[in-house]
PDB file of C-alpha atoms in Angstrom:
ATOM      1  CA  MET E1008       5.248 -18.204 -23.626  1.00  0.00           C
ATOM      2  CA  SER E1009       3.108 -19.424 -20.857  1.00  0.00           C
ATOM      3  CA  ALA E1010       1.589 -17.225 -18.089  1.00  0.00           C
ATOM      4  CA  GLY E1011       4.342 -18.127 -15.590  1.00  0.00           C
ATOM      5  CA  HIS E1012       7.379 -17.614 -17.937  1.00  0.00           C
ATOM      6  CA  TYR E1013       7.588 -13.787 -17.949  1.00  0.00           C
ATOM      7  CA  ARG E1014      10.780 -13.205 -15.777  1.00  0.00           C
ATOM      8  CA  LYS E1015      11.629  -9.685 -16.684  1.00  0.00           C
ATOM      9  CA  THR E1016      10.029  -6.469 -18.057  1.00  0.00           C
ATOM     10  CA  SER E1017      11.957  -6.983 -21.379  1.00  0.00           C
ATOM     11  CA  ASP E1018       9.755 -10.095 -21.954  1.00  0.00           C
ATOM     12  CA  LEU E1019       6.717  -7.729 -21.982  1.00  0.00           C
ATOM     13  CA  PRO E1020       5.660  -5.707 -25.079  1.00  0.00           C
ATOM     14  CA  GLU E1021       6.557  -2.058 -25.649  1.00  0.00           C
ATOM     15  CA  VAL E1022       3.003  -1.400 -27.106  1.00  0.00           C
ATOM     16  CA  LEU E1023      -0.163  -2.917 -25.500  1.00  0.00           C
ATOM     17  CA  ALA E1024      -3.775  -2.956 -26.720  1.00  0.00           C
ATOM     18  CA  VAL E1025      -6.143  -1.929 -23.949  1.00  0.00           C
ATOM     19  CA  PHE E1026      -9.629  -2.808 -23.131  1.00  0.00           C
ATOM     20  CA  PRO E1027     -11.306  -0.055 -21.063  1.00  0.00           C
ATOM     21  CA  LEU E1028     -14.087  -1.638 -18.970  1.00  0.00           C
ATOM     22  CA  PRO E1029     -15.504  -0.180 -15.701  1.00  0.00           C
ATOM     23  CA  GLY E1030     -15.667  -2.494 -12.768  1.00  0.00           C
ATOM     24  CA  ALA E1031     -13.674  -5.386 -14.383  1.00  0.00           C
ATOM     25  CA  LEU E1032     -10.612  -5.768 -12.149  1.00  0.00           C
ATOM     26  CA  LEU E1033      -7.721  -7.864 -13.312  1.00  0.00           C
ATOM     27  CA  LEU E1034      -4.763  -8.500 -10.869  1.00  0.00           C
ATOM     28  CA  PRO E1035      -1.633 -10.402 -11.200  1.00  0.00           C
ATOM     29  CA  ARG E1036      -2.112 -14.156 -10.934  1.00  0.00           C
ATOM     30  CA  TRP E1037      -5.917 -13.677 -10.971  1.00  0.00           C
ATOM     31  CA  GLN E1038      -8.154 -14.945 -13.728  1.00  0.00           C
ATOM     32  CA  LEU E1039     -10.954 -12.805 -15.394  1.00  0.00           C
ATOM     33  CA  PRO E1040     -13.510 -14.410 -17.742  1.00  0.00           C
ATOM     34  CA  LEU E1041     -14.752 -11.997 -20.372  1.00  0.00           C
ATOM     35  CA  ASN E1042     -17.520 -12.099 -22.963  1.00  0.00           C
ATOM     36  CA  ILE E1043     -16.372 -10.216 -26.057  1.00  0.00           C
ATOM     37  CA  PHE E1044     -18.935  -9.027 -28.573  1.00  0.00           C
ATOM     38  CA  GLU E1045     -18.138  -5.631 -29.834  1.00  0.00           C
ATOM     39  CA  PRO E1046     -16.458  -5.733 -33.366  1.00  0.00           C
ATOM     40  CA  ARG E1047     -13.491  -3.547 -32.324  1.00  0.00           C
ATOM     41  CA  TYR E1048     -12.707  -5.804 -29.420  1.00  0.00           C
ATOM     42  CA  LEU E1049     -13.282  -8.989 -31.477  1.00  0.00           C
ATOM     43  CA  ASN E1050     -10.623  -7.495 -33.784  1.00  0.00           C
ATOM     44  CA  MET E1051      -8.386  -6.855 -30.765  1.00  0.00           C
ATOM     45  CA  ILE E1052      -8.711 -10.451 -29.684  1.00  0.00           C
ATOM     46  CA  ASP E1053      -7.828 -11.755 -33.105  1.00  0.00           C
ATOM     47  CA  ASP E1054      -4.711  -9.652 -33.237  1.00  0.00           C
ATOM     48  CA  ALA E1055      -3.669 -10.692 -29.720  1.00  0.00           C
ATOM     49  CA  ILE E1056      -4.252 -14.323 -30.448  1.00  0.00           C
ATOM     50  CA  SER E1057      -1.867 -14.077 -33.368  1.00  0.00           C
ATOM     51  CA  GLY E1058       0.615 -12.055 -31.530  1.00  0.00           C
ATOM     52  CA  SER E1059       1.692 -11.855 -27.956  1.00  0.00           C
ATOM     53  CA  ARG E1060      -1.631 -13.059 -26.513  1.00  0.00           C
ATOM     54  CA  LEU E1061      -1.512 -10.033 -24.064  1.00  0.00           C
ATOM     55  CA  ILE E1062      -4.010  -7.174 -23.661  1.00  0.00           C
ATOM     56  CA  GLY E1063      -4.324  -4.568 -21.026  1.00  0.00           C
ATOM     57  CA  MET E1064      -7.325  -4.242 -18.810  1.00  0.00           C
ATOM     58  CA  VAL E1065      -7.935  -0.664 -17.797  1.00  0.00           C
ATOM     59  CA  GLN E1066     -10.709   0.954 -15.796  1.00  0.00           C
ATOM     60  CA  ALA E1067     -12.807   3.279 -17.849  1.00  0.00           C
ATOM     61  CA  MET E1068     -12.977   6.749 -16.023  1.00  0.00           C
ATOM     62  CA  GLY E1069     -15.849   8.693 -17.413  1.00  0.00           C
ATOM     63  CA  GLY E1070     -16.112  10.379 -20.685  1.00  0.00           C
ATOM     64  CA  PRO E1071     -18.024   9.181 -23.822  1.00  0.00           C
ATOM     65  CA  LYS E1072     -18.884   5.520 -23.933  1.00  0.00           C
ATOM     66  CA  ALA E1073     -17.169   5.126 -27.336  1.00  0.00           C
ATOM     67  CA  ARG E1074     -13.966   6.546 -26.014  1.00  0.00           C
ATOM     68  CA  PRO E1075     -13.866   6.781 -22.133  1.00  0.00           C
ATOM     69  CA  GLY E1076     -11.006   8.204 -20.187  1.00  0.00           C
ATOM     70  CA  LEU E1077      -8.327   5.695 -19.068  1.00  0.00           C
ATOM     71  CA  ALA E1078      -7.168   5.216 -15.450  1.00  0.00           C
ATOM     72  CA  ASP E1079      -3.417   5.720 -15.037  1.00  0.00           C
ATOM     73  CA  VAL E1080      -2.752   2.146 -14.098  1.00  0.00           C
ATOM     74  CA  GLY E1081      -3.953  -1.096 -15.545  1.00  0.00           C
ATOM     75  CA  CYS E1082      -3.084  -4.830 -15.595  1.00  0.00           C
ATOM     76  CA  ALA E1083      -1.976  -6.916 -18.564  1.00  0.00           C
ATOM     77  CA  GLY E1084      -3.492 -10.360 -19.020  1.00  0.00           C
ATOM     78  CA  ARG E1085      -2.525 -13.306 -21.192  1.00  0.00           C
ATOM     79  CA  ILE E1086      -5.393 -14.896 -23.079  1.00  0.00           C
ATOM     80  CA  THR E1087      -5.240 -18.478 -21.482  1.00  0.00           C
ATOM     81  CA  SER E1088      -8.554 -19.754 -22.702  1.00  0.00           C
ATOM     82  CA  TYR E1089     -10.512 -18.870 -25.804  1.00  0.00           C
ATOM     83  CA  SER E1090     -13.687 -20.161 -27.490  1.00  0.00           C
ATOM     84  CA  GLU E1091     -16.120 -18.843 -30.097  1.00  0.00           C
ATOM     85  CA  THR E1092     -19.848 -18.977 -29.819  1.00  0.00           C
ATOM     86  CA  GLU E1093     -22.293 -19.773 -32.648  1.00  0.00           C
ATOM     87  CA  ASP E1094     -23.322 -16.047 -32.745  1.00  0.00           C
ATOM     88  CA  GLY E1095     -19.681 -14.766 -33.092  1.00  0.00           C
ATOM     89  CA  ARG E1096     -18.858 -13.824 -29.595  1.00  0.00           C
ATOM     90  CA  TYR E1097     -15.565 -14.728 -28.010  1.00  0.00           C
ATOM     91  CA  LEU E1098     -15.446 -16.265 -24.455  1.00  0.00           C
ATOM     92  CA  ILE E1099     -11.953 -15.782 -23.090  1.00  0.00           C
ATOM     93  CA  THR E1100     -10.140 -15.969 -19.881  1.00  0.00           C
ATOM     94  CA  LEU E1101      -7.282 -13.568 -19.014  1.00  0.00           C
ATOM     95  CA  THR E1102      -4.695 -14.461 -16.485  1.00  0.00           C
ATOM     96  CA  GLY E1103      -3.090 -11.410 -14.939  1.00  0.00           C
ATOM     97  CA  ILE E1104       0.601 -11.002 -15.551  1.00  0.00           C
ATOM     98  CA  ALA E1105       1.684  -7.616 -14.416  1.00  0.00           C
ATOM     99  CA  ARG E1106       0.345  -4.133 -13.819  1.00  0.00           C
ATOM    100  CA  PHE E1107       1.597  -1.097 -15.932  1.00  0.00           C
ATOM    101  CA  ALA E1108       1.419   2.660 -15.881  1.00  0.00           C
ATOM    102  CA  ILE E1109       0.388   4.318 -18.975  1.00  0.00           C
ATOM    103  CA  ARG E1110       3.173   6.408 -20.414  1.00  0.00           C
ATOM    104  CA  ASP E1111       1.033   7.768 -23.180  1.00  0.00           C
ATOM    105  CA  GLU E1112      -1.780   6.645 -25.601  1.00  0.00           C
ATOM    106  CA  LEU E1113      -0.758   6.145 -29.265  1.00  0.00           C
ATOM    107  CA  ASP E1114      -2.369   7.423 -32.455  1.00  0.00           C
ATOM    108  CA  VAL E1115      -3.521   4.180 -34.102  1.00  0.00           C
ATOM    109  CA  THR E1116      -5.294   2.930 -37.256  1.00  0.00           C
ATOM    110  CA  THR E1117      -6.831  -0.069 -35.450  1.00  0.00           C
ATOM    111  CA  PRO E1118     -10.369   0.260 -34.134  1.00  0.00           C
ATOM    112  CA  TYR E1119      -9.058  -0.437 -30.587  1.00  0.00           C
ATOM    113  CA  ARG E1120      -6.770   1.669 -28.479  1.00  0.00           C
ATOM    114  CA  LYS E1121      -3.108   1.113 -27.685  1.00  0.00           C
ATOM    115  CA  VAL E1122      -0.751   2.440 -25.086  1.00  0.00           C
ATOM    116  CA  ARG E1123       2.949   2.660 -24.329  1.00  0.00           C
ATOM    117  CA  PRO E1124       3.178   0.835 -20.927  1.00  0.00           C
ATOM    118  CA  ASP E1125       5.651   1.380 -18.147  1.00  0.00           C
ATOM    119  CA  TRP E1126       6.254  -1.951 -16.540  1.00  0.00           C
ATOM    120  CA  ALA E1127       9.169  -0.915 -14.233  1.00  0.00           C
ATOM    121  CA  PRO E1128       7.070   0.229 -11.290  1.00  0.00           C
ATOM    122  CA  TYR E1129       5.392  -3.331 -11.186  1.00  0.00           C
ATOM    123  CA  GLU E1130       8.306  -5.751 -12.046  1.00  0.00           C
ATOM    124  CA  SER E1131       7.748  -7.520  -8.812  1.00  0.00           C
ATOM    125  CA  ASP E1132       4.251  -8.602 -10.101  1.00  0.00           C
ATOM    126  CA  LEU E1133       6.227 -11.125 -12.260  1.00  0.00           C
ATOM    127  CA  PHE E1134       7.204 -13.136  -9.186  1.00  0.00           C
ATOM    128  CA  PRO E1135       5.159 -14.863  -6.370  1.00  0.00           C
ATOM    129  CA  ALA E1136       3.902 -12.303  -3.795  1.00  0.00           C
ATOM    130  CA  ASN E1137       5.376 -12.422  -0.238  1.00  0.00           C
ATOM    131  CA  ASP E1138       2.252 -13.012   1.880  1.00  0.00           C
ATOM    132  CA  THR E1139       4.159 -13.470   5.215  1.00  0.00           C
ATOM    133  CA  ASP E1140       3.309  -9.978   6.404  1.00  0.00           C
ATOM    134  CA  LEU E1141      -0.253  -9.762   5.243  1.00  0.00           C
ATOM    135  CA  PRO E1142      -3.048  -8.865   7.576  1.00  0.00           C
ATOM    136  CA  SER E1143      -4.424 -11.860   9.456  1.00  0.00           C
ATOM    137  CA  ARG E1144      -7.062 -13.994   7.797  1.00  0.00           C
ATOM    138  CA  ASP E1145      -9.142 -13.472  10.894  1.00  0.00           C
ATOM    139  CA  LYS E1146      -8.924  -9.745  10.311  1.00  0.00           C
ATOM    140  CA  LEU E1147      -9.883 -10.056   6.706  1.00  0.00           C
ATOM    141  CA  VAL E1148     -12.724 -12.541   7.280  1.00  0.00           C
ATOM    142  CA  GLY E1149     -14.030 -10.526  10.119  1.00  0.00           C
ATOM    143  CA  ALA E1150     -14.355  -7.473   7.937  1.00  0.00           C
ATOM    144  CA  LEU E1151     -15.849  -9.617   5.238  1.00  0.00           C
ATOM    145  CA  ARG E1152     -18.519 -11.189   7.453  1.00  0.00           C
ATOM    146  CA  ALA E1153     -19.644  -7.717   8.638  1.00  0.00           C
ATOM    147  CA  TYR E1154     -19.833  -6.433   5.108  1.00  0.00           C
ATOM    148  CA  VAL E1155     -21.903  -9.331   3.766  1.00  0.00           C
ATOM    149  CA  ALA E1156     -24.127  -9.095   6.679  1.00  0.00           C
ATOM    150  CA  ILE E1157     -24.903  -5.363   6.333  1.00  0.00           C
ATOM    151  CA  ASN E1158     -25.391  -5.782   2.548  1.00  0.00           C
ATOM    152  CA  LYS E1159     -27.509  -8.829   2.830  1.00  0.00           C
ATOM    153  CA  MET E1160     -25.202 -10.952   0.643  1.00  0.00           C
ATOM    154  CA  GLU E1161     -24.156 -14.590   0.677  1.00  0.00           C
ATOM    155  CA  ALA E1162     -20.660 -16.093   0.891  1.00  0.00           C
ATOM    156  CA  ASP E1163     -19.103 -19.564   0.575  1.00  0.00           C
ATOM    157  CA  TRP E1164     -17.393 -19.428   3.977  1.00  0.00           C
ATOM    158  CA  SER E1165     -15.723 -22.850   3.537  1.00  0.00           C
ATOM    159  CA  ALA E1166     -14.150 -21.556   0.303  1.00  0.00           C
ATOM    160  CA  VAL E1167     -13.103 -18.227   2.120  1.00  0.00           C
ATOM    161  CA  GLU E1168     -11.451 -20.246   4.922  1.00  0.00           C
ATOM    162  CA  ASP E1169      -9.636 -22.578   2.547  1.00  0.00           C
ATOM    163  CA  ALA E1170      -8.360 -20.184  -0.101  1.00  0.00           C
ATOM    164  CA  PRO E1171      -4.708 -18.888  -0.069  1.00  0.00           C
ATOM    165  CA  LEU E1172      -4.575 -15.380   1.137  1.00  0.00           C
ATOM    166  CA  GLU E1173      -3.573 -13.911  -2.138  1.00  0.00           C
ATOM    167  CA  THR E1174      -6.284 -15.712  -3.913  1.00  0.00           C
ATOM    168  CA  LEU E1175      -8.799 -14.493  -1.345  1.00  0.00           C
ATOM    169  CA  VAL E1176      -7.637 -10.908  -1.491  1.00  0.00           C
ATOM    170  CA  ASN E1177      -7.769 -10.874  -5.352  1.00  0.00           C
ATOM    171  CA  ALA E1178     -11.118 -12.643  -5.456  1.00  0.00           C
ATOM    172  CA  LEU E1179     -12.638  -9.998  -3.056  1.00  0.00           C
ATOM    173  CA  CYS E1180     -11.048  -7.066  -4.769  1.00  0.00           C
ATOM    174  CA  SER E1181     -12.458  -8.318  -8.156  1.00  0.00           C
ATOM    175  CA  GLY E1182     -15.821  -9.603  -6.976  1.00  0.00           C
ATOM    176  CA  CYS E1183     -17.114  -7.131  -4.348  1.00  0.00           C
ATOM    177  CA  PRO E1184     -19.275  -4.356  -5.910  1.00  0.00           C
ATOM    178  CA  PHE E1185     -16.845  -1.468  -5.189  1.00  0.00           C
ATOM    179  CA  SER E1186     -17.059   1.700  -7.227  1.00  0.00           C
ATOM    180  CA  THR E1187     -14.611   2.242 -10.089  1.00  0.00           C
ATOM    181  CA  ILE E1188     -12.524   4.682  -8.034  1.00  0.00           C
ATOM    182  CA  GLU E1189     -12.393   2.236  -5.134  1.00  0.00           C
ATOM    183  CA  LYS E1190     -11.423  -0.677  -7.531  1.00  0.00           C
ATOM    184  CA  GLN E1191      -8.680   1.529  -8.845  1.00  0.00           C
ATOM    185  CA  ALA E1192      -7.321   2.323  -5.434  1.00  0.00           C
ATOM    186  CA  LEU E1193      -6.980  -1.484  -5.095  1.00  0.00           C
ATOM    187  CA  ILE E1194      -5.037  -2.053  -8.335  1.00  0.00           C
ATOM    188  CA  GLU E1195      -2.815   0.930  -7.521  1.00  0.00           C
ATOM    189  CA  ALA E1196      -1.794  -0.366  -4.075  1.00  0.00           C
ATOM    190  CA  PRO E1197       1.847  -1.004  -4.448  1.00  0.00           C
ATOM    191  CA  THR E1198       2.054  -4.368  -2.648  1.00  0.00           C
ATOM    192  CA  LEU E1199      -0.122  -7.281  -1.814  1.00  0.00           C
ATOM    193  CA  LYS E1200       0.053  -6.184   1.787  1.00  0.00           C
ATOM    194  CA  ALA E1201      -1.162  -2.531   0.919  1.00  0.00           C
ATOM    195  CA  ARG E1202      -3.860  -4.097  -1.360  1.00  0.00           C
ATOM    196  CA  ALA E1203      -5.173  -6.277   1.491  1.00  0.00           C
ATOM    197  CA  GLU E1204      -5.202  -3.330   3.937  1.00  0.00           C
ATOM    198  CA  THR E1205      -7.071  -1.251   1.391  1.00  0.00           C
ATOM    199  CA  LEU E1206      -9.529  -3.896   0.893  1.00  0.00           C
ATOM    200  CA  ILE E1207     -10.192  -4.266   4.597  1.00  0.00           C
ATOM    201  CA  THR E1208     -10.720  -0.572   4.840  1.00  0.00           C
ATOM    202  CA  LEU E1209     -13.151  -0.686   1.908  1.00  0.00           C
ATOM    203  CA  LEU E1210     -15.074  -3.592   3.504  1.00  0.00           C
ATOM    204  CA  ARG E1211     -15.420  -1.691   6.771  1.00  0.00           C
ATOM    205  CA  MET E1212     -16.529   1.618   5.188  1.00  0.00           C
ATOM    206  CA  ASP E1213     -20.024   0.032   4.722  1.00  0.00           C
ATOM    207  CA  VAL E1214     -20.469  -1.045   8.264  1.00  0.00           C
ATOM    208  CA  PRO E1215     -22.032   1.370  10.745  1.00  0.00           C
ATOM    209  CA  GLY E1216     -19.827   2.311  13.567  1.00  0.00           C
ATOM    210  CA  ASN E1217     -16.532   1.783  11.755  1.00  0.00           C
ATOM    211  CA  ASP E1218     -14.331   4.716  11.131  1.00  0.00           C
ATOM    212  CA  GLY E1219     -12.837   3.326   7.961  1.00  0.00           C
ATOM    213  CA  GLY E1220     -12.748   6.806   6.503  1.00  0.00           C
ATOM    214  CA  THR E1221     -13.884   7.837   3.026  1.00  0.00           C
ATOM    215  CA  MET E1222     -12.207   7.497  -0.493  1.00  0.00           C
ATOM    216  CA  GLN E1223     -11.524  10.745  -2.088  1.00  0.00           C
TER     217      GLN E1223
END
């Protein structure tokens, strides 16, 4: 089944392997490249390739490195490219399919973790997002320009201007160096519009003189 052929939540698995990784944000229709080298996650990719090709990306929320806490909401991605290096690493690309809430974590015998996902709150992720009521591109780009300037960063402004709005929002959510808590706020935003508005707030928080508020 290709990335675009999931049409209802019953097409998605009842049990999902998860990869807790701080700062790595996957969103619906966004692509995330990953370099897999830990043996337990190599095993996870092997099992996914021979099964549904789906794994869940979840923010690691503190706790021991070997078994960190899991955020309440993650995003499932389908392995849409895969290669193996000479030293045994896997280079994969995940394409975001749909977000999920974690109902519970399962007791497993695999070296990697599995959860029971609740897809229902995010069924709309399976369909193209409505971008007609998004904040204007000028508003988003204005916030980005101020953020880039204050942080002494660089940006490809022609690509910023040319990208579809959903692509631009997802690229900034994934690529900007926000904290784990801030990235979790972005993934939990219920709609693309809410995600874009949260993104603009986060961009403005770093700019002196803006009253963007603070994240709790």
